[in-house]
Amino acid sequence: MLDNLSLLGQAPVLNIQLLLDGLFIGATFVLAAYGLALVWGVMNVKNLAQGDFVILGGYIAVTMAEWGLHPILGLPLVIVMMFGFGWLVYRAVISRVIDRDLFTSLLATFGLAIVMAQTMNLIFGPEVVAAESGLKTRSMFDGMVTVAEIKAISLLLAAVLATIVIIFMKKSRMGQAIRATAQDARAARVMGIDTDRVYAFTYALNSAICGAAGVLISLIWVIQPYFGITHSIRSFVIVTAAGFGNLPGVIMAGFGLGFAEQYSGFVLGAEFQQATVVALLVLILVVRQIQQARHRQVVR
Amino acid sequence: MSTAMTQGLLYGGIVLAGIVAPFAFPEYTFQFALLWIMILFALTWDILGGQMGYNSLGNIFFFGAGMYLCAVTQIGLYYDVAEYTAAFGAVKVDFTMGQYMLGLGLGMVAAALGSVVLALFFGRIVFGLRGPYFAIGTLGVALAAGELMGTWEYVGGGGGISLPVYPGDPDDRALLYYILCFVAAILTFAFLRWLYGTRFGLALNAIRDDEEKAEAMGIHTTRYKTVAWGVAAFFLGISGAVFGNMTGFIEPLEVAFPTTTFGIFMVLMVLLGGKGTLWGPVIGATLFHVIKEVTWTYLLGWQWITLGALIIVNVIYFQQGIMGWARDKWPERFGVVVDRRTTISSRDEEAAS
């Protein structure tokens, strides 16, 4: 552990590698977390199946790549398919838990996560897979830092997608309706907004964003049917740290988590990478609680 | 027949069935032992989830903690733990019967008390969280514990620990662990039955109904919540100690901290049986165990999908559970007084008379 730390000190170039990888992977975390923040803020549903939507998007891309369609060209198709899938899931499950207590939605989406992970395991098998981009890997600083071209492209794609979603939320009629519903669902209904349609659209949009994040992850990293829960927890870490409705916060926390994972994986060893995510979740909740405790008075 | 007699017959019948079961069907002893563990899981989850309204997803943490505490005590009494775990079961320590039993007994005590200490410590951290944050926070604690145990070489890391071998006949061993599971579950039930009748039980229900008002009425909510979690941890620690020895091998992710299997089964069993009732968890656990064994046998490969679907359907359409449904159907039998004057049918009766 200390050896790895001193290695970082002696070869500062390695930091650049870690920071770059954190940036590339963090961008996909931001996408998934933004989807969660949207659903959480608008519908008050804690979607524990978030990570499984990501993995499903990745598998669709991998399957299309096997059929000869390049994943990047397949991205719009994945977005459309995942949008439809999200709409179906909303109609089948989410619409029935939306006005129930919070634990109901948490548990129902957890059941959904189990069903999705297991179905993917049956269809695609338990192997770890990745989509082939066919692009080169460039090396810098005498081979000390390597950057796969696809990683840079995926960062660019993530930025483009995020911009499209943000503009959509600001300018479009549906985006305005979603924001109105988030502010006050009852008032929105009085104003003639079909909130049920808004909810369905929001959930489907979240599913599409997750699917896009999954395509990028399958290109720059690996996917496996059971990796979903870790992605869900990452999204929860980011949203809990940032607070929903705080877009700059989500972006900062997403990249921060990317860096934290890369550094802990390098310094402590690869087996600590998962532990870092959950430990950060607990830590953030503790900090939140201390902040809240200041606002609350208790019987002594 | 009076209620007391019916109840006496019921309890007697269950205890008798529990004693006869391993002798009548010796090849299913492990399954029966697991059933008692499941009942214990459901009962302890219901203390917080049902009676107190705090839905924890991380109670399995104490199961794993108890398992590891017991293992380390058992081995540490006669051997160097680090050396034992480093050999990954290659070191065979032959225990005499006396040594084995002493180790097991002390291990169970350490597991129970250690879990309570952990509950008091983590209670300070998680009980400020409300609603879904509490569920996610406890889930995080359990997941983190599993991941961190996997990196701790002293207790065997990801490779796990092989527990001391029982120095006797395998059939006796199966029976011993059956009896331990059985007694643990019965004790849990008896203790909770007494506990829910006391002021303590009422305070827990007050916290569930409205925590702010309970606080305003002078109930030290944080103290009650922590103690309730300690009670759950006590019994879960014992169950972990027994289960670890029963399987003979412990490993952090699949056996000790199975958050996505046993950890979720607890919640599901209680929801199935009806939360906030004494008998709901018992009925739910029994039914769930049967469903699970049947699907694991006849729907292999699809068992998890069936399980996930069961969670969704249960949560959406049948959240009150079997006992909750029965209470709606026959309220008088649950001591709920229905004011018949307000119902239409009673008005008709009055008009007729």
PDB file of C-alpha atoms in Angstrom, chain B residues 121-268:
ATOM      1  CA  PHE B 121     -22.029   1.340  17.909  1.00  0.00           C
ATOM      2  CA  PHE B 122     -23.633   1.354  14.450  1.00  0.00           C
ATOM      3  CA  GLY B 123     -26.953   2.410  15.946  1.00  0.00           C
ATOM      4  CA  ARG B 124     -25.371   5.777  16.735  1.00  0.00           C
ATOM      5  CA  ILE B 125     -24.475   6.107  13.069  1.00  0.00           C
ATOM      6  CA  VAL B 126     -27.596   4.902  11.256  1.00  0.00           C
ATOM      7  CA  PHE B 127     -30.485   5.902  13.524  1.00  0.00           C
ATOM      8  CA  GLY B 128     -30.316   9.538  12.567  1.00  0.00           C
ATOM      9  CA  LEU B 129     -31.325   8.433   9.071  1.00  0.00           C
ATOM     10  CA  ARG B 130     -35.000   8.240   8.211  1.00  0.00           C
ATOM     11  CA  GLY B 131     -37.058   6.299   5.713  1.00  0.00           C
ATOM     12  CA  PRO B 132     -35.260   5.232   2.557  1.00  0.00           C
ATOM     13  CA  TYR B 133     -31.962   6.706   3.753  1.00  0.00           C
ATOM     14  CA  PHE B 134     -32.049   4.285   6.682  1.00  0.00           C
ATOM     15  CA  ALA B 135     -32.662   1.348   4.324  1.00  0.00           C
ATOM     16  CA  ILE B 136     -29.843   2.407   1.992  1.00  0.00           C
ATOM     17  CA  GLY B 137     -27.500   3.211   4.889  1.00  0.00           C
ATOM     18  CA  THR B 138     -27.955  -0.191   6.548  1.00  0.00           C
ATOM     19  CA  LEU B 139     -27.590  -1.875   3.150  1.00  0.00           C
ATOM     20  CA  GLY B 140     -24.323   0.040   2.753  1.00  0.00           C
ATOM     21  CA  VAL B 141     -23.066  -1.110   6.174  1.00  0.00           C
ATOM     22  CA  ALA B 142     -23.738  -4.777   5.335  1.00  0.00           C
ATOM     23  CA  LEU B 143     -22.229  -4.556   1.850  1.00  0.00           C
ATOM     24  CA  ALA B 144     -19.166  -2.702   3.132  1.00  0.00           C
ATOM     25  CA  ALA B 145     -18.672  -5.295   5.893  1.00  0.00           C
ATOM     26  CA  GLY B 146     -18.684  -8.103   3.319  1.00  0.00           C
ATOM     27  CA  GLU B 147     -16.218  -6.323   1.044  1.00  0.00           C
ATOM     28  CA  LEU B 148     -13.877  -5.321   3.877  1.00  0.00           C
ATOM     29  CA  MET B 149     -13.898  -8.789   5.474  1.00  0.00           C
ATOM     30  CA  GLY B 150     -12.816 -10.126   2.079  1.00  0.00           C
ATOM     31  CA  THR B 151      -9.631  -8.087   2.297  1.00  0.00           C
ATOM     32  CA  TRP B 152      -8.755  -8.878   5.924  1.00  0.00           C
ATOM     33  CA  GLU B 153      -6.114 -11.620   5.851  1.00  0.00           C
ATOM     34  CA  TYR B 154      -6.282 -12.325   9.612  1.00  0.00           C
ATOM     35  CA  VAL B 155      -9.722 -13.939   9.190  1.00  0.00           C
ATOM     36  CA  GLY B 156      -8.859 -15.642   5.927  1.00  0.00           C
ATOM     37  CA  GLY B 157      -9.776 -12.830   3.503  1.00  0.00           C
ATOM     38  CA  GLY B 158     -11.819 -13.825   0.464  1.00  0.00           C
ATOM     39  CA  GLY B 159     -10.748 -17.457   0.903  1.00  0.00           C
ATOM     40  CA  GLY B 160     -12.729 -17.845   4.110  1.00  0.00           C
ATOM     41  CA  ILE B 161     -12.214 -20.084   7.153  1.00  0.00           C
ATOM     42  CA  SER B 162     -12.822 -23.797   7.551  1.00  0.00           C
ATOM     43  CA  LEU B 163     -14.278 -24.299  11.003  1.00  0.00           C
ATOM     44  CA  PRO B 164     -13.109 -26.973  13.449  1.00  0.00           C
ATOM     45  CA  VAL B 165     -14.351 -30.446  12.548  1.00  0.00           C
ATOM     46  CA  TYR B 166     -16.906 -32.008  14.894  1.00  0.00           C
ATOM     47  CA  PRO B 167     -15.140 -34.845  16.731  1.00  0.00           C
ATOM     48  CA  GLY B 168     -17.900 -37.412  16.543  1.00  0.00           C
ATOM     49  CA  ASP B 169     -20.561 -39.100  14.484  1.00  0.00           C
ATOM     50  CA  PRO B 170     -21.922 -36.957  11.546  1.00  0.00           C
ATOM     51  CA  ASP B 171     -25.512 -37.846  12.462  1.00  0.00           C
ATOM     52  CA  ASP B 172     -24.996 -36.571  16.004  1.00  0.00           C
ATOM     53  CA  ARG B 173     -23.502 -33.413  14.527  1.00  0.00           C
ATOM     54  CA  ALA B 174     -26.575 -32.803  12.347  1.00  0.00           C
ATOM     55  CA  LEU B 175     -28.830 -33.379  15.350  1.00  0.00           C
ATOM     56  CA  LEU B 176     -26.765 -31.082  17.603  1.00  0.00           C
ATOM     57  CA  TYR B 177     -27.044 -28.191  15.149  1.00  0.00           C
ATOM     58  CA  TYR B 178     -30.718 -28.886  14.570  1.00  0.00           C
ATOM     59  CA  ILE B 179     -31.337 -28.630  18.302  1.00  0.00           C
ATOM     60  CA  LEU B 180     -29.330 -25.390  18.530  1.00  0.00           C
ATOM     61  CA  CYS B 181     -31.310 -23.798  15.663  1.00  0.00           C
ATOM     62  CA  PHE B 182     -34.586 -25.011  17.136  1.00  0.00           C
ATOM     63  CA  VAL B 183     -33.848 -23.722  20.639  1.00  0.00           C
ATOM     64  CA  ALA B 184     -32.570 -20.386  19.290  1.00  0.00           C
ATOM     65  CA  ALA B 185     -35.755 -19.834  17.262  1.00  0.00           C
ATOM     66  CA  ILE B 186     -38.063 -20.855  20.128  1.00  0.00           C
ATOM     67  CA  LEU B 187     -36.198 -18.600  22.559  1.00  0.00           C
ATOM     68  CA  THR B 188     -36.428 -15.695  20.121  1.00  0.00           C
ATOM     69  CA  PHE B 189     -40.167 -16.211  19.745  1.00  0.00           C
ATOM     70  CA  ALA B 190     -40.755 -16.507  23.485  1.00  0.00           C
ATOM     71  CA  PHE B 191     -38.643 -13.433  24.237  1.00  0.00           C
ATOM     72  CA  LEU B 192     -40.361 -11.307  21.596  1.00  0.00           C
ATOM     73  CA  ARG B 193     -43.795 -12.500  22.729  1.00  0.00           C
ATOM     74  CA  TRP B 194     -42.977 -11.224  26.187  1.00  0.00           C
ATOM     75  CA  LEU B 195     -41.278  -8.061  24.893  1.00  0.00           C
ATOM     76  CA  TYR B 196     -44.204  -6.922  22.713  1.00  0.00           C
ATOM     77  CA  GLY B 197     -46.479  -7.074  25.756  1.00  0.00           C
ATOM     78  CA  THR B 198     -44.336  -4.688  27.795  1.00  0.00           C
ATOM     79  CA  ARG B 199     -44.010  -0.898  27.811  1.00  0.00           C
ATOM     80  CA  PHE B 200     -40.977  -1.355  25.584  1.00  0.00           C
ATOM     81  CA  GLY B 201     -43.124  -2.904  22.847  1.00  0.00           C
ATOM     82  CA  LEU B 202     -45.613  -0.041  23.120  1.00  0.00           C
ATOM     83  CA  ALA B 203     -42.792   2.488  22.807  1.00  0.00           C
ATOM     84  CA  LEU B 204     -41.602   0.777  19.621  1.00  0.00           C
ATOM     85  CA  ASN B 205     -45.127   0.972  18.180  1.00  0.00           C
ATOM     86  CA  ALA B 206     -45.312   4.638  19.170  1.00  0.00           C
ATOM     87  CA  ILE B 207     -42.102   5.302  17.239  1.00  0.00           C
ATOM     88  CA  ARG B 208     -43.584   3.536  14.212  1.00  0.00           C
ATOM     89  CA  ASP B 209     -46.824   5.503  14.349  1.00  0.00           C
ATOM     90  CA  ASP B 210     -45.279   8.936  14.776  1.00  0.00           C
ATOM     91  CA  GLU B 211     -41.710   9.413  15.860  1.00  0.00           C
ATOM     92  CA  GLU B 212     -41.948  13.170  16.482  1.00  0.00           C
ATOM     93  CA  LYS B 213     -45.016  12.788  18.704  1.00  0.00           C
ATOM     94  CA  ALA B 214     -43.422   9.869  20.540  1.00  0.00           C
ATOM     95  CA  GLU B 215     -40.441  12.104  21.232  1.00  0.00           C
ATOM     96  CA  ALA B 216     -42.772  14.845  22.395  1.00  0.00           C
ATOM     97  CA  MET B 217     -44.441  12.382  24.777  1.00  0.00           C
ATOM     98  CA  GLY B 218     -41.091  11.908  26.467  1.00  0.00           C
ATOM     99  CA  ILE B 219     -39.921   8.672  24.884  1.00  0.00           C
ATOM    100  CA  HIS B 220     -36.161   8.641  24.363  1.00  0.00           C
ATOM    101  CA  THR B 221     -36.537   7.454  20.795  1.00  0.00           C
ATOM    102  CA  THR B 222     -32.843   7.021  19.964  1.00  0.00           C
ATOM    103  CA  ARG B 223     -32.314   4.910  23.073  1.00  0.00           C
ATOM    104  CA  TYR B 224     -35.315   2.679  22.297  1.00  0.00           C
ATOM    105  CA  LYS B 225     -34.275   2.285  18.667  1.00  0.00           C
ATOM    106  CA  THR B 226     -30.728   1.317  19.585  1.00  0.00           C
ATOM    107  CA  VAL B 227     -31.835  -1.192  22.214  1.00  0.00           C
ATOM    108  CA  ALA B 228     -34.336  -2.733  19.775  1.00  0.00           C
ATOM    109  CA  TRP B 229     -31.570  -3.143  17.239  1.00  0.00           C
ATOM    110  CA  GLY B 230     -29.412  -4.662  19.969  1.00  0.00           C
ATOM    111  CA  VAL B 231     -32.114  -7.271  20.672  1.00  0.00           C
ATOM    112  CA  ALA B 232     -32.256  -8.186  16.986  1.00  0.00           C
ATOM    113  CA  ALA B 233     -28.445  -8.304  16.850  1.00  0.00           C
ATOM    114  CA  PHE B 234     -28.246 -10.582  19.893  1.00  0.00           C
ATOM    115  CA  PHE B 235     -30.355 -13.320  18.312  1.00  0.00           C
ATOM    116  CA  LEU B 236     -28.931 -12.798  14.821  1.00  0.00           C
ATOM    117  CA  GLY B 237     -25.406 -13.152  16.227  1.00  0.00           C
ATOM    118  CA  ILE B 238     -26.341 -16.510  17.773  1.00  0.00           C
ATOM    119  CA  SER B 239     -27.953 -17.657  14.519  1.00  0.00           C
ATOM    120  CA  GLY B 240     -24.804 -16.680  12.616  1.00  0.00           C
ATOM    121  CA  ALA B 241     -22.600 -18.607  15.047  1.00  0.00           C
ATOM    122  CA  VAL B 242     -24.767 -21.733  14.704  1.00  0.00           C
ATOM    123  CA  PHE B 243     -25.156 -21.445  10.926  1.00  0.00           C
ATOM    124  CA  GLY B 244     -21.410 -20.983  10.360  1.00  0.00           C
ATOM    125  CA  ASN B 245     -20.649 -24.166  12.280  1.00  0.00           C
ATOM    126  CA  MET B 246     -23.499 -26.005  10.613  1.00  0.00           C
ATOM    127  CA  THR B 247     -22.121 -25.392   7.109  1.00  0.00           C
ATOM    128  CA  GLY B 248     -18.536 -25.867   8.347  1.00  0.00           C
ATOM    129  CA  PHE B 249     -17.006 -23.230   6.092  1.00  0.00           C
ATOM    130  CA  ILE B 250     -17.407 -19.472   6.139  1.00  0.00           C
ATOM    131  CA  GLU B 251     -16.564 -16.958   3.466  1.00  0.00           C
ATOM    132  CA  PRO B 252     -17.412 -13.239   3.435  1.00  0.00           C
ATOM    133  CA  LEU B 253     -19.654 -12.642   0.422  1.00  0.00           C
ATOM    134  CA  GLU B 254     -21.797 -15.760  -0.038  1.00  0.00           C
ATOM    135  CA  VAL B 255     -22.006 -17.251   3.471  1.00  0.00           C
ATOM    136  CA  ALA B 256     -21.382 -14.557   6.088  1.00  0.00           C
ATOM    137  CA  PHE B 257     -22.841 -11.375   4.537  1.00  0.00           C
ATOM    138  CA  PRO B 258     -25.301 -12.657   1.896  1.00  0.00           C
ATOM    139  CA  THR B 259     -27.033  -9.289   1.565  1.00  0.00           C
ATOM    140  CA  THR B 260     -28.896 -10.150  -1.633  1.00  0.00           C
ATOM    141  CA  THR B 261     -30.042 -13.605  -0.505  1.00  0.00           C
ATOM    142  CA  PHE B 262     -30.694 -14.057   3.233  1.00  0.00           C
ATOM    143  CA  GLY B 263     -30.675 -10.291   3.771  1.00  0.00           C
ATOM    144  CA  ILE B 264     -33.591  -9.847   1.374  1.00  0.00           C
ATOM    145  CA  PHE B 265     -35.314 -13.101   2.343  1.00  0.00           C
ATOM    146  CA  MET B 266     -35.820 -11.649   5.851  1.00  0.00           C
ATOM    147  CA  VAL B 267     -37.733  -8.691   4.479  1.00  0.00           C
ATOM    148  CA  LEU B 268     -39.721 -10.773   2.033  1.00  0.00           C
TER     149      LEU B 268
END
